[in-house]
CSV table of C-alpha atoms in Angstrom, one decimal:
chain,number,residue,atom,x,y,z
Y,1,MET,CA,0.1,0.1,0.0
Y,2,ILE,CA,2.9,2.6,0.9
Y,3,LYS,CA,4.2,1.7,-2.5
Y,4,SER,CA,1.4,2.7,-4.6
Y,5,PHE,CA,0.4,5.3,-2.2
Y,6,PHE,CA,3.8,6.8,-3.9
Y,7,ARG,CA,3.4,5.9,-6.8
Y,8,LYS,CA,-0.6,8.4,-6.9
Y,9,PHE,CA,1.8,10.8,-5.8
Y,10,ARG,CA,4.5,10.3,-7.7
Y,11,SER,CA,2.0,10.5,-10.9
Y,12,ALA,CA,-0.1,13.9,-9.3
Y,13,ARG,CA,3.4,15.9,-8.6
Y,14,MET,CA,4.4,15.2,-12.6
Y,15,ALA,CA,0.4,15.8,-13.8
Y,16,SER,CA,0.7,19.6,-12.2
Y,17,LYS,CA,4.3,19.5,-13.9
Y,18,VAL,CA,2.4,19.2,-17.1
Y,19,ALA,CA,0.0,21.3,-16.7
Y,20,GLY,CA,1.7,24.0,-15.2
Y,21,VAL,CA,4.1,24.0,-17.7
Y,22,ILE,CA,1.7,23.9,-20.3
Y,23,LEU,CA,-0.4,27.0,-18.3
Y,24,ALA,CA,2.7,28.7,-18.2
Y,25,ALA,CA,3.4,27.8,-22.1
Y,26,VAL,CA,-0.2,29.6,-23.4
Y,27,VAL,CA,0.3,33.1,-21.0
Y,28,VAL,CA,4.1,33.0,-23.5
Y,29,PHE,CA,1.6,32.7,-26.3
Y,30,VAL,CA,-1.1,34.8,-25.2
Y,31,GLY,CA,1.1,37.4,-24.4
Y,32,TYR,CA,3.1,36.9,-27.7
Y,33,LEU,CA,-0.6,37.0,-29.6
Y,34,GLY,CA,-0.8,40.6,-27.1
Y,35,VAL,CA,2.6,42.0,-28.4
Y,36,MET,CA,1.6,41.1,-32.3
Y,37,GLN,CA,-2.1,42.3,-31.6
Y,38,VAL,CA,-0.7,45.7,-30.1
Y,39,LYS,CA,2.6,45.9,-32.7
Y,40,GLU,CA,-0.2,45.0,-35.9
Y,41,SER,CA,-2.3,47.6,-34.7
Y,42,LYS,CA,0.4,50.6,-34.3
Y,43,ARG,CA,1.7,49.6,-37.6
Y,44,ILE,CA,-2.2,49.7,-39.2
Y,45,ALA,CA,-2.8,52.9,-37.3
Y,46,GLU,CA,-0.1,54.1,-39.6
Y,47,TYR,CA,-2.4,54.0,-42.3
Y,48,LYS,CA,-4.4,56.7,-43.1
Y,49,ASP,CA,-7.2,57.4,-45.6
Y,50,THR,CA,-6.6,59.0,-48.4
Y,51,GLU,CA,-7.9,60.5,-51.3
Y,52,ILE,CA,-6.3,60.8,-54.2
Y,53,ASN,CA,-5.7,63.4,-57.3
Y,54,GLN,CA,-5.9,60.3,-60.2
Y,55,VAL,CA,-8.1,59.3,-61.7
Y,56,ILE,CA,-8.3,55.3,-61.7
Y,57,TYR,CA,-9.6,53.1,-64.3
Y,58,VAL,CA,-10.1,49.6,-64.3
Y,59,ASN,CA,-11.1,47.8,-67.7
Y,60,ASN,CA,-11.7,51.1,-69.4
Y,61,LYS,CA,-14.5,52.6,-66.5
Y,62,LYS,CA,-13.8,54.8,-64.4
Y,63,PHE,CA,-12.7,53.1,-60.7
Y,64,LYS,CA,-15.3,53.6,-57.4
Y,65,PRO,CA,-14.1,51.5,-54.4
Y,66,THR,CA,-16.4,49.8,-51.5
Y,67,LYS,CA,-13.3,51.8,-49.3
Y,68,PRO,CA,-11.1,54.6,-49.0
Y,69,TYR,CA,-7.3,54.8,-50.4
Y,70,LYS,CA,-4.8,54.9,-48.1
Y,71,ILE,CA,-1.4,55.8,-47.5
Y,72,ARG,CA,1.6,55.5,-45.7
Y,73,ASN,CA,4.9,56.8,-45.9
Y,74,GLU,CA,4.0,58.5,-49.5
Y,75,ILE,CA,2.8,55.6,-50.6
Y,76,VAL,CA,-0.6,54.7,-51.4
Y,77,PHE,CA,-2.6,51.4,-51.2
Y,78,LEU,CA,-5.0,50.1,-52.3
Y,79,PRO,CA,-8.3,47.6,-52.0
Y,80,LEU,CA,-7.2,45.0,-54.0
Y,81,ASP,CA,-10.2,42.9,-53.5
Y,82,ASP,CA,-12.2,45.6,-55.3
Y,83,VAL,CA,-9.8,45.8,-57.8
Y,84,LEU,CA,-9.0,42.0,-58.7
Y,85,LYS,CA,-13.4,42.2,-59.2
Y,86,ALA,CA,-13.4,45.1,-61.3
Y,87,LEU,CA,-10.5,43.4,-62.8
Y,88,GLY,CA,-13.3,40.6,-63.5
Y,89,ASP,CA,-11.1,37.8,-63.0
Y,90,LYS,CA,-10.8,34.7,-61.4
Y,91,TYR,CA,-9.3,35.2,-56.9
Y,92,SER,CA,-9.8,34.4,-53.6
Y,93,TYR,CA,-7.5,34.9,-50.5
Y,94,THR,CA,-7.4,32.9,-47.5
Y,95,GLU,CA,-6.1,34.6,-44.2
Y,96,LYS,CA,-3.8,31.4,-42.4
Y,97,ASN,CA,-2.4,31.3,-39.0
Y,98,PHE,CA,0.5,33.8,-37.8
Y,99,GLY,CA,-0.7,36.0,-40.3
Y,100,LYS,CA,0.1,34.4,-44.1
Y,101,ILE,CA,-1.9,34.7,-46.4
Y,102,GLU,CA,-2.8,32.8,-49.8
Y,103,LEU,CA,-3.7,34.8,-52.9
Y,104,ARG,CA,-4.9,33.0,-55.8
Y,105,TYR,CA,-5.6,35.3,-59.0
Y,106,LYS,CA,-6.5,33.4,-61.9
Y,107,ASP,CA,-3.9,30.3,-62.5
Y,108,THR,CA,-1.8,31.8,-59.8
Y,109,VAL,CA,-1.2,32.0,-55.8
Y,110,TYR,CA,0.5,34.0,-54.2
Y,111,ASP,CA,1.8,33.6,-50.0
Y,112,LEU,CA,1.8,36.7,-48.2
Y,113,LYS,CA,1.7,38.3,-45.5
Y,114,LYS,CA,0.6,41.2,-43.5
Y,115,GLY,CA,3.1,44.0,-42.8
Y,116,SER,CA,5.2,42.3,-45.3
Y,117,ASN,CA,6.8,43.5,-48.4
Y,118,VAL,CA,7.8,40.1,-49.4
Y,119,VAL,CA,6.1,38.1,-52.2
Y,120,PHE,CA,5.8,34.7,-53.2
Y,121,ASN,CA,4.8,33.3,-56.6
Y,122,ARG,CA,5.3,29.6,-56.1
Y,123,ASN,CA,3.8,28.6,-59.4
Y,124,THR,CA,7.4,30.9,-61.0
Y,125,ASN,CA,8.3,29.9,-57.2
Y,126,GLU,CA,10.2,33.3,-57.6
Y,127,GLU,CA,10.9,35.5,-53.8
Y,128,ILE,CA,9.6,39.6,-55.1
Y,129,LYS,CA,10.0,42.5,-52.6
Y,130,MET,CA,8.4,46.0,-52.7
Y,131,ASP,CA,8.2,49.0,-51.9
Y,132,GLY,CA,4.8,49.0,-49.7
Y,133,ARG,CA,3.3,45.9,-47.7
Y,134,ILE,CA,0.9,44.1,-47.4
Y,135,GLU,CA,-1.8,44.3,-45.1
Y,136,VAL,CA,-5.5,43.8,-44.4
Y,137,MET,CA,-7.9,46.6,-42.9
Y,138,GLU,CA,-11.3,47.3,-42.5
Y,139,GLY,CA,-11.2,43.5,-43.7
Y,140,LYS,CA,-10.2,44.7,-47.4
Y,141,LEU,CA,-6.9,43.3,-48.6
Y,142,TYR,CA,-4.8,46.2,-49.3
Y,143,ALA,CA,-1.5,46.2,-51.1
Y,144,PRO,CA,0.2,48.6,-52.9
Y,145,LEU,CA,0.0,49.2,-56.8
Y,146,GLU,CA,3.3,47.9,-57.4
Y,147,PHE,CA,1.6,44.6,-56.6
Y,148,LEU,CA,-0.8,45.0,-58.9
Y,149,GLN,CA,2.5,45.7,-61.4
Y,150,ASP,CA,5.4,44.0,-60.3
Y,151,CYS,CA,4.3,40.8,-58.4
Y,152,MET,CA,0.2,40.2,-60.8
Y,153,TYR,CA,1.7,40.7,-64.0
Y,154,VAL,CA,-1.3,43.5,-64.2
Y,155,ASN,CA,-0.9,46.2,-67.4
Y,156,ILE,CA,-0.9,49.4,-65.4
Y,157,LEU,CA,-0.2,53.1,-67.6
Y,158,GLU,CA,-0.5,56.4,-66.2
Y,159,LEU,CA,-1.2,58.9,-68.6
Y,160,SER,CA,-1.9,62.8,-69.1
Y,161,GLY,CA,-4.4,64.2,-66.7
Y,162,ASN,CA,-3.6,62.4,-63.7
Y,163,ARG,CA,-5.1,59.4,-65.3
Y,164,VAL,CA,-4.5,55.7,-64.6
Y,165,PHE,CA,-5.4,53.1,-66.3
Y,166,ILE,CA,-5.9,49.4,-64.8
Y,167,ASP,CA,-6.3,46.2,-67.2
Y,168,SER,CA,-5.8,42.7,-67.4
Y,169,PHE,CA,-6.3,43.1,-71.4
Y,170,LYS,CA,-4.1,39.9,-72.7
Y,171,GLU,CA,-1.8,41.5,-75.9
Y,172,ARG,CA,-3.7,39.5,-78.4
Y,173,PHE,CA,-1.5,40.3,-81.2
Y,174,THR,CA,2.1,41.2,-82.5
Y,175,TYR,CA,2.9,44.3,-84.2
Y,176,ASP,CA,7.1,43.5,-85.1
Y,177,TRP,CA,6.5,44.9,-88.9
Y,178,MET,CA,5.7,48.3,-87.6
Y,179,LYS,CA,9.4,49.0,-86.3
Y,180,ASP,CA,11.1,49.5,-90.1
Y,181,ASN,CA,7.8,49.9,-92.2
Y,182,LYS,CA,6.9,53.7,-92.0
Y,183,TYR,CA,5.1,53.1,-95.4
Y,184,ILE,CA,2.9,50.5,-96.0
Y,185,ALA,CA,2.2,49.8,-100.1
Y,186,HIS,CA,-1.5,50.6,-101.3
Y,187,ALA,CA,-3.5,48.5,-103.4
Y,188,MET,CA,0.0,46.9,-104.2
Y,189,GLY,CA,2.1,50.6,-104.9
Y,190,GLY,CA,1.3,52.6,-107.6
Y,191,VAL,CA,3.4,51.7,-111.0
Y,192,ASP,CA,3.6,54.0,-113.9
Y,193,LYS,CA,1.9,56.5,-112.7
Y,194,ARG,CA,-1.4,54.2,-112.1
Y,195,VAL,CA,-3.4,53.2,-108.9
Y,196,TYR,CA,-5.9,50.9,-107.6
Y,197,THR,CA,-4.4,47.5,-109.8
Y,198,ASN,CA,-3.7,45.4,-107.4
Y,199,SER,CA,-1.1,43.8,-109.8
Y,200,LEU,CA,1.7,41.4,-109.9
Y,201,ASP,CA,3.8,44.1,-112.4
Y,202,ALA,CA,2.8,46.2,-109.4
Y,203,PHE,CA,4.0,44.4,-106.6
Y,204,GLU,CA,7.5,43.1,-108.4
Y,205,PHE,CA,8.2,47.2,-109.1
Y,206,ASN,CA,7.4,48.1,-105.4
Y,207,TYR,CA,9.5,45.6,-104.0
Y,208,LYS,CA,12.2,46.6,-105.9
Y,209,LEU,CA,11.5,49.8,-104.2
Y,210,GLY,CA,12.1,48.3,-100.8
Y,211,TYR,CA,8.8,48.2,-99.9
Y,212,ARG,CA,8.2,44.6,-97.6
Y,213,ILE,CA,4.3,45.5,-96.4
Y,214,PHE,CA,1.3,45.6,-99.2
Y,215,GLU,CA,-1.8,46.8,-98.5
Y,216,PHE,CA,-4.7,44.1,-101.2
Y,217,ASP,CA,-8.0,44.3,-102.4
Y,218,LEU,CA,-10.4,41.0,-102.1
Y,219,ALA,CA,-13.4,40.5,-103.9
Y,220,LEU,CA,-15.5,37.3,-105.5
Y,221,THR,CA,-15.6,36.7,-109.2
Y,222,SER,CA,-18.6,35.0,-109.8
Y,223,ASP,CA,-16.9,31.6,-108.6
Y,224,ASN,CA,-16.7,32.5,-105.6
Y,225,GLN,CA,-13.2,33.0,-106.0
Y,226,PRO,CA,-11.3,36.0,-104.2
Y,227,VAL,CA,-9.1,38.1,-106.7
Y,228,LEU,CA,-7.4,41.0,-106.0
Y,229,LEU,CA,-9.9,44.4,-107.1
Y,230,HIS,CA,-10.7,47.1,-104.9
Y,231,SER,CA,-14.3,46.9,-106.3
Y,232,TRP,CA,-16.6,45.8,-108.6
Y,233,GLY,CA,-18.0,49.2,-109.0
Y,234,GLU,CA,-18.8,50.6,-112.6
Y,235,GLN,CA,-16.4,52.9,-112.4
Y,236,GLY,CA,-13.6,51.2,-110.6
Y,237,LEU,CA,-13.4,48.9,-113.5
Y,238,LYS,CA,-13.2,50.9,-116.2
Y,239,ASP,CA,-10.4,53.7,-114.3
Y,240,LEU,CA,-8.7,49.3,-115.0
Y,241,GLY,CA,-9.3,48.8,-118.6
Y,242,LEU,CA,-11.8,46.6,-117.4
Y,243,SER,CA,-15.2,45.9,-118.5
Y,244,PRO,CA,-17.9,47.1,-117.4
Y,245,THR,CA,-20.5,45.3,-118.2
Y,246,TRP,CA,-18.8,43.0,-114.3
Y,247,SER,CA,-20.8,45.7,-112.1
Y,248,VAL,CA,-23.2,43.9,-113.1
Y,249,ASN,CA,-22.6,40.2,-114.5
Y,250,LYS,CA,-19.4,39.3,-112.3
Y,251,PRO,CA,-15.9,37.0,-114.6
Y,252,THR,CA,-15.2,33.7,-113.2
Y,253,LEU,CA,-12.3,33.4,-111.8
Y,254,LYS,CA,-10.9,32.4,-115.0
Y,255,GLU,CA,-11.9,35.1,-116.8
Y,256,PHE,CA,-11.2,38.0,-115.1
Y,257,LEU,CA,-7.2,36.3,-114.8
Y,258,SER,CA,-6.3,35.4,-118.3
Y,259,THR,CA,-7.8,39.6,-118.5
Y,260,LYS,CA,-4.6,42.4,-118.7
Y,261,ILE,CA,-4.9,45.3,-115.9
Y,262,ASN,CA,-4.8,48.6,-118.1
Y,263,GLY,CA,-4.8,46.2,-120.6
Y,264,MET,CA,-1.2,45.3,-120.1
Y,265,TYR,CA,-0.9,44.7,-115.6
Y,266,THR,CA,-1.4,40.5,-114.4
Y,267,PRO,CA,-3.9,40.1,-112.3
Y,268,LEU,CA,-3.6,37.7,-109.1
Y,269,SER,CA,-6.5,35.9,-107.6
Y,270,PHE,CA,-5.2,35.0,-102.6
Y,271,ARG,CA,-3.5,31.9,-104.3
Y,272,ASP,CA,-1.5,33.8,-106.0
Y,273,VAL,CA,-0.7,35.9,-103.2
Y,274,CYS,CA,-0.2,32.9,-101.0
Y,275,LYS,CA,1.9,31.3,-103.9
Y,276,LEU,CA,4.4,35.4,-103.9
Y,277,ALA,CA,3.8,34.9,-99.7
Y,278,GLU,CA,6.1,31.7,-99.9
Y,279,LYS,CA,8.7,33.1,-102.9
Y,280,TYR,CA,8.8,36.4,-100.4
Y,281,LYS,CA,10.0,35.3,-97.2
Y,282,ASP,CA,10.3,39.2,-96.3
Y,283,VAL,CA,7.1,40.2,-97.1
Y,284,GLN,CA,3.8,40.7,-95.3
Y,285,PHE,CA,0.6,41.5,-96.5
Y,286,VAL,CA,-2.5,43.7,-95.2
Y,287,VAL,CA,-5.7,42.3,-96.1
Y,288,ASP,CA,-8.5,44.9,-97.5
Y,289,VAL,CA,-11.9,43.1,-96.9
Y,290,LYS,CA,-15.5,44.9,-98.6
Y,291,GLY,CA,-18.9,44.4,-98.5
Y,292,GLN,CA,-21.2,43.3,-96.1
Y,293,PRO,CA,-19.9,41.3,-92.5
Y,294,ARG,CA,-21.7,37.7,-93.8
Y,295,GLU,CA,-20.0,38.4,-97.5
Y,296,CYS,CA,-16.7,39.5,-95.5
Y,297,LYS,CA,-16.6,36.3,-93.2
Y,298,ASN,CA,-17.1,33.9,-97.3
Y,299,VAL,CA,-13.7,35.9,-98.0
Y,300,TYR,CA,-11.9,35.3,-95.6
Y,301,GLU,CA,-13.1,31.3,-95.2
Y,302,ARG,CA,-12.8,30.8,-98.8
Y,303,CYS,CA,-8.9,32.7,-98.3
Y,304,VAL,CA,-8.1,30.7,-95.1
Y,305,LYS,CA,-9.1,26.9,-96.8
Y,306,ILE,CA,-7.2,28.0,-100.4
Y,307,ALA,CA,-4.6,28.7,-98.3
Y,308,LYS,CA,-4.6,25.5,-95.9
Y,309,GLU,CA,-4.4,23.5,-99.8
Y,310,GLU,CA,-0.7,26.1,-100.4
Y,311,ASN,CA,0.9,27.1,-97.3
Y,312,VAL,CA,-1.0,27.6,-94.1
Y,313,LYS,CA,1.5,29.2,-92.7
Y,314,VAL,CA,1.4,32.2,-95.2
Y,315,LEU,CA,-1.7,33.3,-93.0
Y,316,ASP,CA,1.3,33.5,-89.9
Y,317,ARG,CA,2.1,37.2,-92.4
Y,318,MET,CA,-1.7,38.2,-93.5
Y,319,ILE,CA,-2.3,41.1,-91.9
Y,320,PRO,CA,-6.8,41.6,-91.6
Y,321,GLN,CA,-8.7,45.5,-91.7
Y,322,ILE,CA,-11.2,45.4,-89.6
Y,323,TYR,CA,-14.2,47.9,-89.4
Y,324,ASP,CA,-15.8,46.8,-87.1
Y,325,GLU,CA,-16.1,44.4,-83.4
Y,326,GLN,CA,-18.5,42.4,-85.8
Y,327,MET,CA,-15.3,42.1,-88.0
Y,328,LEU,CA,-13.0,40.8,-86.1
Y,329,ASN,CA,-14.6,37.8,-84.7
Y,330,ASP,CA,-16.1,37.7,-87.6
Y,331,VAL,CA,-12.3,37.2,-89.2
Y,332,MET,CA,-10.0,35.5,-85.8
Y,333,ASP,CA,-13.1,32.1,-86.1
Y,334,THR,CA,-12.1,31.4,-89.7
Y,335,TYR,CA,-8.2,31.8,-88.9
Y,336,GLU,CA,-6.0,33.2,-85.7
Y,337,PHE,CA,-4.6,35.5,-87.0
Y,338,LYS,CA,-0.7,37.6,-85.3
Y,339,SER,CA,-1.7,41.2,-86.4
Y,340,MET,CA,-4.4,43.7,-87.2
Y,341,ILE,CA,-5.5,46.7,-88.2
Y,342,TYR,CA,-8.6,48.0,-87.2
Y,343,THR,CA,-9.6,51.0,-90.4
Y,344,LEU,CA,-11.9,53.8,-89.3
Y,345,TYR,CA,-12.7,56.0,-92.7
Y,346,LYS,CA,-16.1,53.7,-92.6
Y,347,GLN,CA,-16.9,56.1,-89.3
Y,348,GLU,CA,-18.6,59.2,-91.0
Y,349,SER,CA,-17.7,60.7,-87.1
Y,350,LEU,CA,-14.8,59.3,-84.9
Y,351,LYS,CA,-16.3,58.7,-81.0
Y,352,ALA,CA,-12.4,58.5,-79.6
Y,353,LYS,CA,-13.2,57.4,-77.2
Y,354,GLU,CA,-14.8,54.3,-78.3
Y,355,VAL,CA,-12.2,54.2,-80.7
Y,356,ILE,CA,-9.3,53.7,-78.0
Y,357,ASP,CA,-11.2,51.6,-75.6
Y,358,PHE,CA,-12.2,49.2,-78.3
Y,359,SER,CA,-8.5,48.8,-79.7
Y,360,TYR,CA,-7.5,48.4,-76.5
Y,361,GLU,CA,-9.2,45.8,-75.3
Y,362,ASN,CA,-9.3,44.2,-78.2
Y,363,GLY,CA,-5.3,44.3,-78.1
Y,364,ILE,CA,-6.0,46.5,-81.6
Y,365,LYS,CA,-1.7,48.2,-82.1
Y,366,VAL,CA,-2.5,50.3,-85.2
Y,367,VAL,CA,-5.5,51.9,-86.6
Y,368,VAL,CA,-6.1,53.5,-89.5
Y,369,ILE,CA,-7.5,56.9,-90.2
Y,370,ASP,CA,-8.4,59.0,-93.6
Y,371,LYS,CA,-7.3,62.0,-94.3
Y,372,LEU,CA,-10.4,63.7,-94.0
Y,373,LYS,CA,-10.5,62.8,-89.5
Y,374,LEU,CA,-7.6,62.9,-89.4
Y,375,ASP,CA,-6.9,65.6,-85.2
Y,376,SER,CA,-3.6,65.3,-83.6
Y,377,LYS,CA,-5.3,65.5,-79.8
Y,378,PHE,CA,-7.0,61.9,-81.3
Y,379,ILE,CA,-3.4,60.6,-82.3
Y,380,ARG,CA,-1.7,62.1,-78.8
Y,381,GLU,CA,-4.4,60.5,-77.6
Y,382,LEU,CA,-4.4,56.7,-79.1
Y,383,LYS,CA,0.0,56.6,-78.8
Y,384,GLN,CA,-0.6,57.4,-75.1
Y,385,ARG,CA,-2.0,54.1,-74.8
Y,386,GLY,CA,0.1,52.5,-76.7
Y,387,ILE,CA,-1.7,52.0,-80.3
Y,388,TYR,CA,-0.7,53.4,-83.4
Y,389,VAL,CA,-1.6,55.2,-86.3
Y,390,TYR,CA,-1.1,54.9,-90.4
Y,391,VAL,CA,-2.8,57.4,-92.4
Y,392,ASN,CA,-4.1,56.6,-95.9
Y,393,THR,CA,-3.5,57.5,-99.0
Y,394,TYR,CA,-0.6,60.4,-99.2
Y,395,ASN,CA,1.7,60.6,-102.1
Y,396,ASN,CA,2.5,64.1,-100.9
Y,397,THR,CA,5.8,64.3,-99.6
Y,398,ASP,CA,5.4,68.2,-97.7
Y,399,LYS,CA,1.6,66.3,-96.0
Y,400,VAL,CA,3.9,63.1,-95.3
Y,401,LYS,CA,6.2,65.3,-92.8
Y,402,GLU,CA,3.2,67.3,-91.5
Y,403,LEU,CA,1.5,64.0,-90.7
Y,404,GLU,CA,4.7,63.0,-89.5
Y,405,GLU,CA,4.7,66.2,-87.0
Y,406,LEU,CA,1.3,65.4,-85.9
Y,407,GLY,CA,2.1,61.5,-84.5
Y,408,ALA,CA,1.8,59.1,-86.9
Y,409,LYS,CA,3.6,56.3,-87.4
Y,410,GLY,CA,3.0,55.8,-90.7
Y,411,ILE,CA,1.8,56.4,-94.4
Y,412,TYR,CA,0.0,54.4,-97.0
Y,413,SER,CA,1.2,54.9,-100.2
Y,414,ASP,CA,1.7,54.8,-104.4
Y,415,PHE,CA,4.4,56.1,-105.5
Y,416,ILE,CA,6.3,57.2,-102.4
Y,417,ASN,CA,9.9,55.6,-102.0
Y,418,PRO,CA,10.1,53.5,-99.1
Y,419,LYS,CA,14.1,54.1,-98.4
Y,420,THR,CA,14.3,58.2,-99.8
Y,421,GLY,CA,10.9,59.2,-98.1
Y,422,GLU,CA,11.0,60.6,-101.7
Y,423,ASN,CA,7.5,60.9,-104.3
Y,424,ARG,CA,9.5,59.2,-107.4
Y,425,TYR,CA,6.8,61.7,-110.0
Y,426,GLU,CA,7.2,64.8,-108.2
Y,427,VAL,CA,11.3,64.6,-107.9
Y,428,LYS,CA,10.7,63.8,-112.4
Y,429,GLU,CA,8.3,66.0,-112.1
Y,430,ASN,CA,9.7,68.9,-110.8
Y,431,ASN,CA,13.1,68.9,-113.1
Y,432,LYS,CA,10.7,68.4,-115.8
Y,433,GLU,CA,12.4,65.2,-116.6
Y,434,GLU,CA,10.8,62.4,-118.2
Y,435,ILE,CA,9.3,59.8,-116.2
Y,436,ASN,CA,9.8,56.4,-116.7
Y,437,ASN,CA,9.6,53.0,-114.3
């Protein structure tokens, strides 16, 4: 019995010690939490509600947060919840122990921590340090603007007029062709003082001059084959020396290709263009298709079919000109074209904001404006959003210089030499020399 008593006594003492240790640990932990809460409260108190001078737009819409902006050490913090919601992308975040936060945005997971300026991207295994910190205030996740730009790869543009544009629009198209090509050969370029021929002769002549971007027009023959022609209008046919009766009774593909333009130039079909693209690897083509939406889509469907029979990769060097959102969708339904131009000449009046928003949201970086709708303010606004202006169609070198001063990136031309910037006919005529190609 005595031994049993002592065993019980020792067990009770051990249990008492364990309980004491646990109690002490709890006290320490609670004290630690209290200290941390005090520190966090002091840190949060450093953030003040603020008004900002900038007007923020998210996905081209004026942004109105549900909670105020905050400022600390001259760094402005945005309620991240509201921004991500406005972007319309899938996101969520979970608060974990010790101030840790797991943020999921699209397909990426970020490890954050309250009061920390370090962000860890699990997908790329990359750690990024910011000037500002991550915080949770008033039930909202707050972050500095740099978090969106440097960590989440959201597009941010700071423009004149204290405007900031935030968006997650994708880079849909490429525009490498702009770099070394200020001039685009209009309708394959002029030849022998003639325009709109869209002919093989015009292409070959202007290629030798140095053009590498060629615009051409497409129309369908009576047997629904795409050929290079500006239109089936009677006057246009007459100007090209073609039968005006074709305005009523279109020719077949064979009839069209067997008739010389202006009695001397070789006409082209879209199949011929595909073969040219195969032969001339350094050339790209701007494609202009006019007509009703269904008709335009039909033309592109036939072009894609022909290209697949020749070499579908040539389509990667075709740049469609679209006139509106419907045409953009129709064209992209036929093939994933690598570049795109938005041309405005059909629009009776320009609505600058609509044009800019449409282009920006769809990743279109080139718009074409005709000579009657030029506006330097509009050009500047486009340029600020990373959108460039080409102008059609100019052959006067003095006017081209004026357009460049207004901010035009490039020119559609019939006769300007892309290497010298001179109109070969202007020079000849000024010198009263005979003009020969």
